[in-house]
Amino acid sequence: MEEESLNRYLTRLNGGEASGLQALAEEARAEGIPIMQPEALAVLLLCIRMKRPNTILEIGTAIGYSAIQMALASGRGARVVTVERDPILAGRARDNVARFNLQDAVEVIEGDALEAVEAVRVHGPYDFIVIDAGKGHYKEFFTTYAAGLVRGGVVFCDNVLFRRHVLNPEAAPKRIRRLAAKMDAFNRWLARQPGFDTMFLSVGDGVSISIRK
Ligand SMILES: C[S@@+](CC[C@H](N)C(=O)[O-])C[C@H]1O[C@@H](n2cnc3c(N)ncnc32)[C@H](O)[C@@H]1O
């Protein structure tokens, strides 16, 4: 509760949300569709404003909330390609993109990001990648797409603290223990990648920001 008012306070200070975006976030939350937490999103949008990427790849669209936010943060200057494996969510994301009149800026690809590799690469090369999908597959997403990233390009991963279960995966509830261990292993692996400078931040559910050397 306290966290919600803090989020609202920060969102207001950060300039509020474009009309319609708050309704989209509320729609997602009401249906239990996970979307990026406000602080993590604020850091992501800040990175986009600083980096000014031309082509952004997002893995994990849901209903298009963060993709629309990124397209707007780039001043419609970036092309956002976003991949969603759930056909119903991909359809809803396309409708939402059209509602914001962003059809020229956002391309929703329906498919599993680990299978639709060619369909995704056709729109590259990418200079910014956002990973916000199946928590057990971050290493595969990273290795599949980050190799094609331009020098100086950025990979932003959300949920890397996995509700803090990465601190002690063994103590996590049994049904998510394996996922917590995988996320912990991904973080340790990512921290050691010599081709990237990576920082891990405790904002939202934890984010990592890697810059290709
Ligand atoms: C956390 S939600 C994305 C939220 C979105 N980035 C936002 O903040 O508005 C994760 C989404 O990734 C999708 N997903 C999971 N694994 C995937 C995969 N292998 N390929 C494509 N999409 C995937 C899920 O169906 C889900 O809609």
PDB file of C-alpha atoms and ligand atoms in Angstrom:
ATOM      1  CA  MET A   1       0.000   0.000   0.000  1.00  0.00           C
ATOM      2  CA  GLU A   2       2.751   2.381   1.101  1.00  0.00           C
ATOM      3  CA  GLU A   3       4.718   1.256  -1.945  1.00  0.00           C
ATOM      4  CA  GLU A   4       1.759   2.097  -4.204  1.00  0.00           C
ATOM      5  CA  SER A   5       1.540   5.681  -2.936  1.00  0.00           C
ATOM      6  CA  LEU A   6       5.312   5.979  -3.294  1.00  0.00           C
ATOM      7  CA  ASN A   7       5.016   4.750  -6.887  1.00  0.00           C
ATOM      8  CA  ARG A   8       2.250   7.254  -7.614  1.00  0.00           C
ATOM      9  CA  TYR A   9       4.311  10.039  -6.004  1.00  0.00           C
ATOM     10  CA  LEU A  10       7.384   9.152  -8.088  1.00  0.00           C
ATOM     11  CA  THR A  11       5.367   8.788 -11.301  1.00  0.00           C
ATOM     12  CA  ARG A  12       3.886  12.258 -10.739  1.00  0.00           C
ATOM     13  CA  LEU A  13       7.335  13.763 -10.090  1.00  0.00           C
ATOM     14  CA  ASN A  14       8.697  11.998 -13.169  1.00  0.00           C
ATOM     15  CA  GLY A  15       6.195  13.851 -15.324  1.00  0.00           C
ATOM     16  CA  GLY A  16       3.199  11.543 -15.059  1.00  0.00           C
ATOM     17  CA  GLU A  17       2.073   9.168 -17.759  1.00  0.00           C
ATOM     18  CA  ALA A  18       0.788  10.029 -21.207  1.00  0.00           C
ATOM     19  CA  SER A  19      -2.967   9.951 -21.342  1.00  0.00           C
ATOM     20  CA  GLY A  20      -4.211   6.372 -21.661  1.00  0.00           C
ATOM     21  CA  LEU A  21      -1.063   4.742 -20.298  1.00  0.00           C
ATOM     22  CA  GLN A  22      -2.269   4.696 -16.722  1.00  0.00           C
ATOM     23  CA  ALA A  23      -5.494   3.024 -17.845  1.00  0.00           C
ATOM     24  CA  LEU A  24      -3.426   0.435 -19.727  1.00  0.00           C
ATOM     25  CA  ALA A  25      -1.310  -0.272 -16.623  1.00  0.00           C
ATOM     26  CA  GLU A  26      -4.463  -0.591 -14.503  1.00  0.00           C
ATOM     27  CA  GLU A  27      -6.048  -2.911 -17.076  1.00  0.00           C
ATOM     28  CA  ALA A  28      -2.974  -5.175 -16.925  1.00  0.00           C
ATOM     29  CA  ARG A  29      -2.806  -5.184 -13.133  1.00  0.00           C
ATOM     30  CA  ALA A  30      -6.557  -5.848 -12.795  1.00  0.00           C
ATOM     31  CA  GLU A  31      -6.149  -8.946 -14.971  1.00  0.00           C
ATOM     32  CA  GLY A  32      -2.978 -10.102 -13.242  1.00  0.00           C
ATOM     33  CA  ILE A  33      -0.898  -9.533 -16.380  1.00  0.00           C
ATOM     34  CA  PRO A  34       2.608  -8.711 -15.150  1.00  0.00           C
ATOM     35  CA  ILE A  35       4.030  -5.431 -16.434  1.00  0.00           C
ATOM     36  CA  MET A  36       7.227  -3.637 -15.530  1.00  0.00           C
ATOM     37  CA  GLN A  37       7.215  -1.935 -12.142  1.00  0.00           C
ATOM     38  CA  PRO A  38       7.229   1.888 -12.244  1.00  0.00           C
ATOM     39  CA  GLU A  39      10.780   2.372 -10.869  1.00  0.00           C
ATOM     40  CA  ALA A  40      12.270  -0.201 -13.245  1.00  0.00           C
ATOM     41  CA  LEU A  41      10.368   1.372 -16.115  1.00  0.00           C
ATOM     42  CA  ALA A  42      11.637   4.837 -15.111  1.00  0.00           C
ATOM     43  CA  VAL A  43      15.247   3.583 -15.298  1.00  0.00           C
ATOM     44  CA  LEU A  44      14.554   1.909 -18.644  1.00  0.00           C
ATOM     45  CA  LEU A  45      13.035   5.076 -20.125  1.00  0.00           C
ATOM     46  CA  LEU A  46      15.929   7.132 -18.759  1.00  0.00           C
ATOM     47  CA  CYS A  47      18.398   4.783 -20.498  1.00  0.00           C
ATOM     48  CA  ILE A  48      16.439   5.146 -23.735  1.00  0.00           C
ATOM     49  CA  ARG A  49      16.435   8.931 -23.509  1.00  0.00           C
ATOM     50  CA  MET A  50      20.195   8.954 -22.859  1.00  0.00           C
ATOM     51  CA  LYS A  51      21.158   6.311 -25.396  1.00  0.00           C
ATOM     52  CA  ARG A  52      18.696   7.365 -28.131  1.00  0.00           C
ATOM     53  CA  PRO A  53      18.608   3.936 -29.801  1.00  0.00           C
ATOM     54  CA  ASN A  54      17.419   3.525 -33.368  1.00  0.00           C
ATOM     55  CA  THR A  55      16.141  -0.029 -32.991  1.00  0.00           C
ATOM     56  CA  ILE A  56      14.881  -1.586 -29.783  1.00  0.00           C
ATOM     57  CA  LEU A  57      14.131  -5.285 -29.361  1.00  0.00           C
ATOM     58  CA  GLU A  58      11.863  -6.263 -26.490  1.00  0.00           C
ATOM     59  CA  ILE A  59      11.365  -9.899 -25.489  1.00  0.00           C
ATOM     60  CA  GLY A  60       8.048 -10.158 -23.642  1.00  0.00           C
ATOM     61  CA  THR A  61       5.312  -7.787 -24.848  1.00  0.00           C
ATOM     62  CA  ALA A  62       2.251  -8.731 -22.768  1.00  0.00           C
ATOM     63  CA  ILE A  63      -0.339  -6.093 -23.795  1.00  0.00           C
ATOM     64  CA  GLY A  64       2.257  -3.649 -25.129  1.00  0.00           C
ATOM     65  CA  TYR A  65       2.522  -1.330 -22.130  1.00  0.00           C
ATOM     66  CA  SER A  66       6.341  -1.066 -21.954  1.00  0.00           C
ATOM     67  CA  ALA A  67       6.713  -1.139 -25.766  1.00  0.00           C
ATOM     68  CA  ILE A  68       4.376   1.863 -26.066  1.00  0.00           C
ATOM     69  CA  GLN A  69       6.233   3.617 -23.234  1.00  0.00           C
ATOM     70  CA  MET A  70       9.578   3.056 -25.008  1.00  0.00           C
ATOM     71  CA  ALA A  71       8.278   4.281 -28.351  1.00  0.00           C
ATOM     72  CA  LEU A  72       6.921   7.448 -26.723  1.00  0.00           C
ATOM     73  CA  ALA A  73      10.118   7.986 -24.654  1.00  0.00           C
ATOM     74  CA  SER A  74      12.160   7.873 -27.850  1.00  0.00           C
ATOM     75  CA  GLY A  75       9.961  10.616 -29.280  1.00  0.00           C
ATOM     76  CA  ARG A  76       8.831   8.075 -31.895  1.00  0.00           C
ATOM     77  CA  GLY A  77      12.455   8.155 -33.095  1.00  0.00           C
ATOM     78  CA  ALA A  78      13.135   4.470 -32.372  1.00  0.00           C
ATOM     79  CA  ARG A  79      11.656   1.428 -34.005  1.00  0.00           C
ATOM     80  CA  VAL A  80      10.477  -0.985 -31.304  1.00  0.00           C
ATOM     81  CA  VAL A  81      10.235  -4.657 -32.218  1.00  0.00           C
ATOM     82  CA  THR A  82       8.548  -6.652 -29.481  1.00  0.00           C
ATOM     83  CA  VAL A  83       8.023 -10.418 -29.281  1.00  0.00           C
ATOM     84  CA  GLU A  84       5.130 -12.148 -27.509  1.00  0.00           C
ATOM     85  CA  ARG A  85       4.418 -15.878 -27.591  1.00  0.00           C
ATOM     86  CA  ASP A  86       0.821 -15.670 -26.349  1.00  0.00           C
ATOM     87  CA  PRO A  87      -1.347 -14.994 -29.432  1.00  0.00           C
ATOM     88  CA  ILE A  88      -4.159 -13.341 -27.445  1.00  0.00           C
ATOM     89  CA  LEU A  89      -1.748 -10.968 -25.701  1.00  0.00           C
ATOM     90  CA  ALA A  90       0.057 -10.260 -28.999  1.00  0.00           C
ATOM     91  CA  GLY A  91      -3.307  -9.334 -30.579  1.00  0.00           C
ATOM     92  CA  ARG A  92      -4.186  -7.068 -27.666  1.00  0.00           C
ATOM     93  CA  ALA A  93      -0.745  -5.442 -27.867  1.00  0.00           C
ATOM     94  CA  ARG A  94      -1.317  -4.698 -31.575  1.00  0.00           C
ATOM     95  CA  ASP A  95      -4.698  -3.135 -30.765  1.00  0.00           C
ATOM     96  CA  ASN A  96      -3.112  -0.996 -28.050  1.00  0.00           C
ATOM     97  CA  VAL A  97      -0.293   0.096 -30.354  1.00  0.00           C
ATOM     98  CA  ALA A  98      -2.926   1.179 -32.900  1.00  0.00           C
ATOM     99  CA  ARG A  99      -4.867   2.989 -30.166  1.00  0.00           C
ATOM    100  CA  PHE A 100      -1.745   5.092 -29.516  1.00  0.00           C
ATOM    101  CA  ASN A 101      -1.281   5.552 -33.245  1.00  0.00           C
ATOM    102  CA  LEU A 102       2.159   3.923 -33.057  1.00  0.00           C
ATOM    103  CA  GLN A 103       1.812   1.345 -35.849  1.00  0.00           C
ATOM    104  CA  ASP A 104       4.791   2.862 -37.654  1.00  0.00           C
ATOM    105  CA  ALA A 105       6.977   2.757 -34.540  1.00  0.00           C
ATOM    106  CA  VAL A 106       6.099  -0.581 -32.916  1.00  0.00           C
ATOM    107  CA  GLU A 107       6.144  -4.013 -34.555  1.00  0.00           C
ATOM    108  CA  VAL A 108       4.588  -6.844 -32.539  1.00  0.00           C
ATOM    109  CA  ILE A 109       5.937 -10.257 -33.516  1.00  0.00           C
ATOM    110  CA  GLU A 110       3.823 -13.183 -32.372  1.00  0.00           C
ATOM    111  CA  GLY A 111       5.965 -16.181 -31.465  1.00  0.00           C
ATOM    112  CA  ASP A 112       8.410 -17.687 -29.046  1.00  0.00           C
ATOM    113  CA  ALA A 113      11.513 -15.483 -28.974  1.00  0.00           C
ATOM    114  CA  LEU A 114      13.684 -18.603 -29.002  1.00  0.00           C
ATOM    115  CA  GLU A 115      12.004 -19.888 -32.179  1.00  0.00           C
ATOM    116  CA  ALA A 116      11.076 -16.744 -34.146  1.00  0.00           C
ATOM    117  CA  VAL A 117      14.759 -15.779 -34.358  1.00  0.00           C
ATOM    118  CA  GLU A 118      14.821 -15.037 -38.104  1.00  0.00           C
ATOM    119  CA  ALA A 119      11.594 -13.007 -37.975  1.00  0.00           C
ATOM    120  CA  VAL A 120      13.167 -10.941 -35.202  1.00  0.00           C
ATOM    121  CA  ARG A 121      16.628 -10.560 -36.759  1.00  0.00           C
ATOM    122  CA  VAL A 122      15.159  -9.287 -40.034  1.00  0.00           C
ATOM    123  CA  HIS A 123      14.304  -6.028 -38.248  1.00  0.00           C
ATOM    124  CA  GLY A 124      17.813  -5.658 -36.745  1.00  0.00           C
ATOM    125  CA  PRO A 125      20.560  -4.856 -36.053  1.00  0.00           C
ATOM    126  CA  TYR A 126      19.443  -3.690 -32.623  1.00  0.00           C
ATOM    127  CA  ASP A 127      21.162  -1.173 -30.414  1.00  0.00           C
ATOM    128  CA  PHE A 128      18.960  -1.763 -27.368  1.00  0.00           C
ATOM    129  CA  ILE A 129      17.499  -5.037 -26.081  1.00  0.00           C
ATOM    130  CA  VAL A 130      14.988  -5.468 -23.249  1.00  0.00           C
ATOM    131  CA  ILE A 131      14.527  -8.908 -21.709  1.00  0.00           C
ATOM    132  CA  ASP A 132      11.288  -9.256 -19.740  1.00  0.00           C
ATOM    133  CA  ALA A 133       9.940 -12.731 -20.527  1.00  0.00           C
ATOM    134  CA  GLY A 134      10.208 -16.345 -19.249  1.00  0.00           C
ATOM    135  CA  LYS A 135      12.380 -16.027 -16.142  1.00  0.00           C
ATOM    136  CA  GLY A 136      14.025 -19.424 -16.657  1.00  0.00           C
ATOM    137  CA  HIS A 137      15.330 -18.524 -20.116  1.00  0.00           C
ATOM    138  CA  TYR A 138      17.244 -15.274 -19.669  1.00  0.00           C
ATOM    139  CA  LYS A 139      20.583 -16.832 -20.590  1.00  0.00           C
ATOM    140  CA  GLU A 140      19.120 -18.244 -23.840  1.00  0.00           C
ATOM    141  CA  PHE A 141      17.480 -14.904 -24.700  1.00  0.00           C
ATOM    142  CA  PHE A 142      20.736 -13.116 -24.003  1.00  0.00           C
ATOM    143  CA  THR A 143      22.967 -15.478 -25.975  1.00  0.00           C
ATOM    144  CA  THR A 144      20.511 -15.627 -28.894  1.00  0.00           C
ATOM    145  CA  TYR A 145      20.201 -11.873 -29.350  1.00  0.00           C
ATOM    146  CA  ALA A 146      22.961  -9.967 -27.536  1.00  0.00           C
ATOM    147  CA  ALA A 147      25.666 -11.308 -29.872  1.00  0.00           C
ATOM    148  CA  GLY A 148      24.052  -9.310 -32.694  1.00  0.00           C
ATOM    149  CA  LEU A 149      24.007  -6.109 -30.665  1.00  0.00           C
ATOM    150  CA  VAL A 150      26.035  -3.204 -32.041  1.00  0.00           C
ATOM    151  CA  ARG A 151      29.094  -2.006 -30.044  1.00  0.00           C
ATOM    152  CA  GLY A 152      27.979   0.345 -27.269  1.00  0.00           C
ATOM    153  CA  GLY A 153      24.525  -1.271 -27.431  1.00  0.00           C
ATOM    154  CA  VAL A 154      22.592  -1.959 -24.235  1.00  0.00           C
ATOM    155  CA  VAL A 155      20.838  -5.028 -22.837  1.00  0.00           C
ATOM    156  CA  PHE A 156      18.331  -4.250 -20.082  1.00  0.00           C
ATOM    157  CA  CYS A 157      16.981  -7.222 -18.090  1.00  0.00           C
ATOM    158  CA  ASP A 158      14.049  -6.906 -15.697  1.00  0.00           C
ATOM    159  CA  ASN A 159      13.280  -9.038 -12.610  1.00  0.00           C
ATOM    160  CA  VAL A 160      16.875 -10.131 -12.048  1.00  0.00           C
ATOM    161  CA  LEU A 161      16.361 -10.194  -8.248  1.00  0.00           C
ATOM    162  CA  PHE A 162      13.289 -12.396  -8.701  1.00  0.00           C
ATOM    163  CA  ARG A 163      11.505 -11.038  -5.630  1.00  0.00           C
ATOM    164  CA  ARG A 164      14.889 -11.302  -3.836  1.00  0.00           C
ATOM    165  CA  HIS A 165      14.803 -15.112  -4.057  1.00  0.00           C
ATOM    166  CA  VAL A 166      18.171 -15.000  -5.859  1.00  0.00           C
ATOM    167  CA  LEU A 167      19.732 -14.216  -2.459  1.00  0.00           C
ATOM    168  CA  ASN A 168      18.910 -17.728  -1.289  1.00  0.00           C
ATOM    169  CA  PRO A 169      17.189 -19.836  -3.962  1.00  0.00           C
ATOM    170  CA  GLU A 170      17.103 -22.869  -1.629  1.00  0.00           C
ATOM    171  CA  ALA A 171      14.785 -20.968   0.730  1.00  0.00           C
ATOM    172  CA  ALA A 172      12.343 -19.985  -2.054  1.00  0.00           C
ATOM    173  CA  PRO A 173       8.915 -21.679  -2.163  1.00  0.00           C
ATOM    174  CA  LYS A 174       9.349 -25.069  -3.808  1.00  0.00           C
ATOM    175  CA  ARG A 175       7.425 -24.242  -6.997  1.00  0.00           C
ATOM    176  CA  ILE A 176       9.777 -21.355  -7.874  1.00  0.00           C
ATOM    177  CA  ARG A 177      13.014 -22.710  -6.362  1.00  0.00           C
ATOM    178  CA  ARG A 178      14.364 -23.874  -9.708  1.00  0.00           C
ATOM    179  CA  LEU A 179      13.550 -20.562 -11.375  1.00  0.00           C
ATOM    180  CA  ALA A 180      15.210 -18.628  -8.549  1.00  0.00           C
ATOM    181  CA  ALA A 181      18.336 -20.771  -8.915  1.00  0.00           C
ATOM    182  CA  LYS A 182      18.314 -20.206 -12.691  1.00  0.00           C
ATOM    183  CA  MET A 183      18.015 -16.448 -12.293  1.00  0.00           C
ATOM    184  CA  ASP A 184      20.850 -16.486  -9.745  1.00  0.00           C
ATOM    185  CA  ALA A 185      22.988 -18.539 -12.170  1.00  0.00           C
ATOM    186  CA  PHE A 186      22.125 -16.115 -14.998  1.00  0.00           C
ATOM    187  CA  ASN A 187      23.171 -13.108 -12.898  1.00  0.00           C
ATOM    188  CA  ARG A 188      26.493 -14.710 -11.978  1.00  0.00           C
ATOM    189  CA  TRP A 189      27.083 -15.708 -15.607  1.00  0.00           C
ATOM    190  CA  LEU A 190      26.174 -12.239 -16.879  1.00  0.00           C
ATOM    191  CA  ALA A 191      28.484 -10.533 -14.363  1.00  0.00           C
ATOM    192  CA  ARG A 192      31.380 -12.561 -15.834  1.00  0.00           C
ATOM    193  CA  GLN A 193      30.753 -11.837 -19.534  1.00  0.00           C
ATOM    194  CA  PRO A 194      33.948 -10.180 -20.776  1.00  0.00           C
ATOM    195  CA  GLY A 195      32.229  -8.595 -23.784  1.00  0.00           C
ATOM    196  CA  PHE A 196      29.866  -6.556 -21.591  1.00  0.00           C
ATOM    197  CA  ASP A 197      30.073  -4.087 -18.725  1.00  0.00           C
ATOM    198  CA  THR A 198      27.131  -4.932 -16.475  1.00  0.00           C
ATOM    199  CA  MET A 199      25.594  -3.206 -13.470  1.00  0.00           C
ATOM    200  CA  PHE A 200      22.878  -4.749 -11.299  1.00  0.00           C
ATOM    201  CA  LEU A 201      20.470  -2.360  -9.600  1.00  0.00           C
ATOM    202  CA  SER A 202      17.908  -2.930  -6.874  1.00  0.00           C
ATOM    203  CA  VAL A 203      15.054  -1.012  -8.472  1.00  0.00           C
ATOM    204  CA  GLY A 204      11.635  -2.575  -8.898  1.00  0.00           C
ATOM    205  CA  ASP A 205      12.243  -6.312  -8.995  1.00  0.00           C
ATOM    206  CA  GLY A 206      15.890  -5.722  -9.869  1.00  0.00           C
ATOM    207  CA  VAL A 207      17.345  -4.766 -13.229  1.00  0.00           C
ATOM    208  CA  SER A 208      20.645  -5.366 -14.966  1.00  0.00           C
ATOM    209  CA  ILE A 209      22.066  -3.020 -17.547  1.00  0.00           C
ATOM    210  CA  SER A 210      24.818  -4.377 -19.790  1.00  0.00           C
ATOM    211  CA  ILE A 211      26.771  -2.314 -22.289  1.00  0.00           C
ATOM    212  CA  ARG A 212      28.481  -4.118 -25.158  1.00  0.00           C
ATOM    213  CA  LYS A 213      32.189  -3.263 -25.234  1.00  0.00           C
TER     214      LYS A 213
HETATM  215  C1  LIG B   1       6.397  -9.655 -17.719  1.00  0.00           C
HETATM  216  S1  LIG B   1       5.450  -9.898 -19.153  1.00  0.00           S
HETATM  217  C2  LIG B   1       5.987  -8.566 -20.190  1.00  0.00           C
HETATM  218  C3  LIG B   1       5.556  -7.219 -19.713  1.00  0.00           C
HETATM  219  C4  LIG B   1       5.872  -6.089 -20.646  1.00  0.00           C
HETATM  220  N1  LIG B   1       7.289  -6.037 -20.955  1.00  0.00           N
HETATM  221  C5  LIG B   1       5.466  -4.776 -19.969  1.00  0.00           C
HETATM  222  O1  LIG B   1       6.153  -4.350 -19.023  1.00  0.00           O
HETATM  223  O2  LIG B   1       4.451  -4.196 -20.409  1.00  0.00           O
HETATM  224  C6  LIG B   1       6.248 -11.266 -19.884  1.00  0.00           C
HETATM  225  C7  LIG B   1       5.631 -11.713 -21.186  1.00  0.00           C
HETATM  226  O3  LIG B   1       6.581 -12.544 -21.845  1.00  0.00           O
HETATM  227  C8  LIG B   1       5.886 -13.526 -22.563  1.00  0.00           C
HETATM  228  N2  LIG B   1       6.847 -14.611 -22.823  1.00  0.00           N
HETATM  229  C9  LIG B   1       7.325 -15.527 -21.945  1.00  0.00           C
HETATM  230  N3  LIG B   1       8.227 -16.323 -22.552  1.00  0.00           N
HETATM  231  C10 LIG B   1       8.335 -15.900 -23.837  1.00  0.00           C
HETATM  232  C11 LIG B   1       9.088 -16.316 -24.960  1.00  0.00           C
HETATM  233  N4  LIG B   1       9.924 -17.366 -24.874  1.00  0.00           N
HETATM  234  N5  LIG B   1       8.950 -15.643 -26.119  1.00  0.00           N
HETATM  235  C12 LIG B   1       8.101 -14.599 -26.223  1.00  0.00           C
HETATM  236  N6  LIG B   1       7.336 -14.163 -25.189  1.00  0.00           N
HETATM  237  C13 LIG B   1       7.457 -14.798 -24.018  1.00  0.00           C
HETATM  238  C14 LIG B   1       4.723 -13.893 -21.648  1.00  0.00           C
HETATM  239  O4  LIG B   1       3.664 -14.485 -22.384  1.00  0.00           O
HETATM  240  C15 LIG B   1       4.367 -12.550 -21.032  1.00  0.00           C
HETATM  241  O5  LIG B   1       3.317 -11.923 -21.722  1.00  0.00           O
END
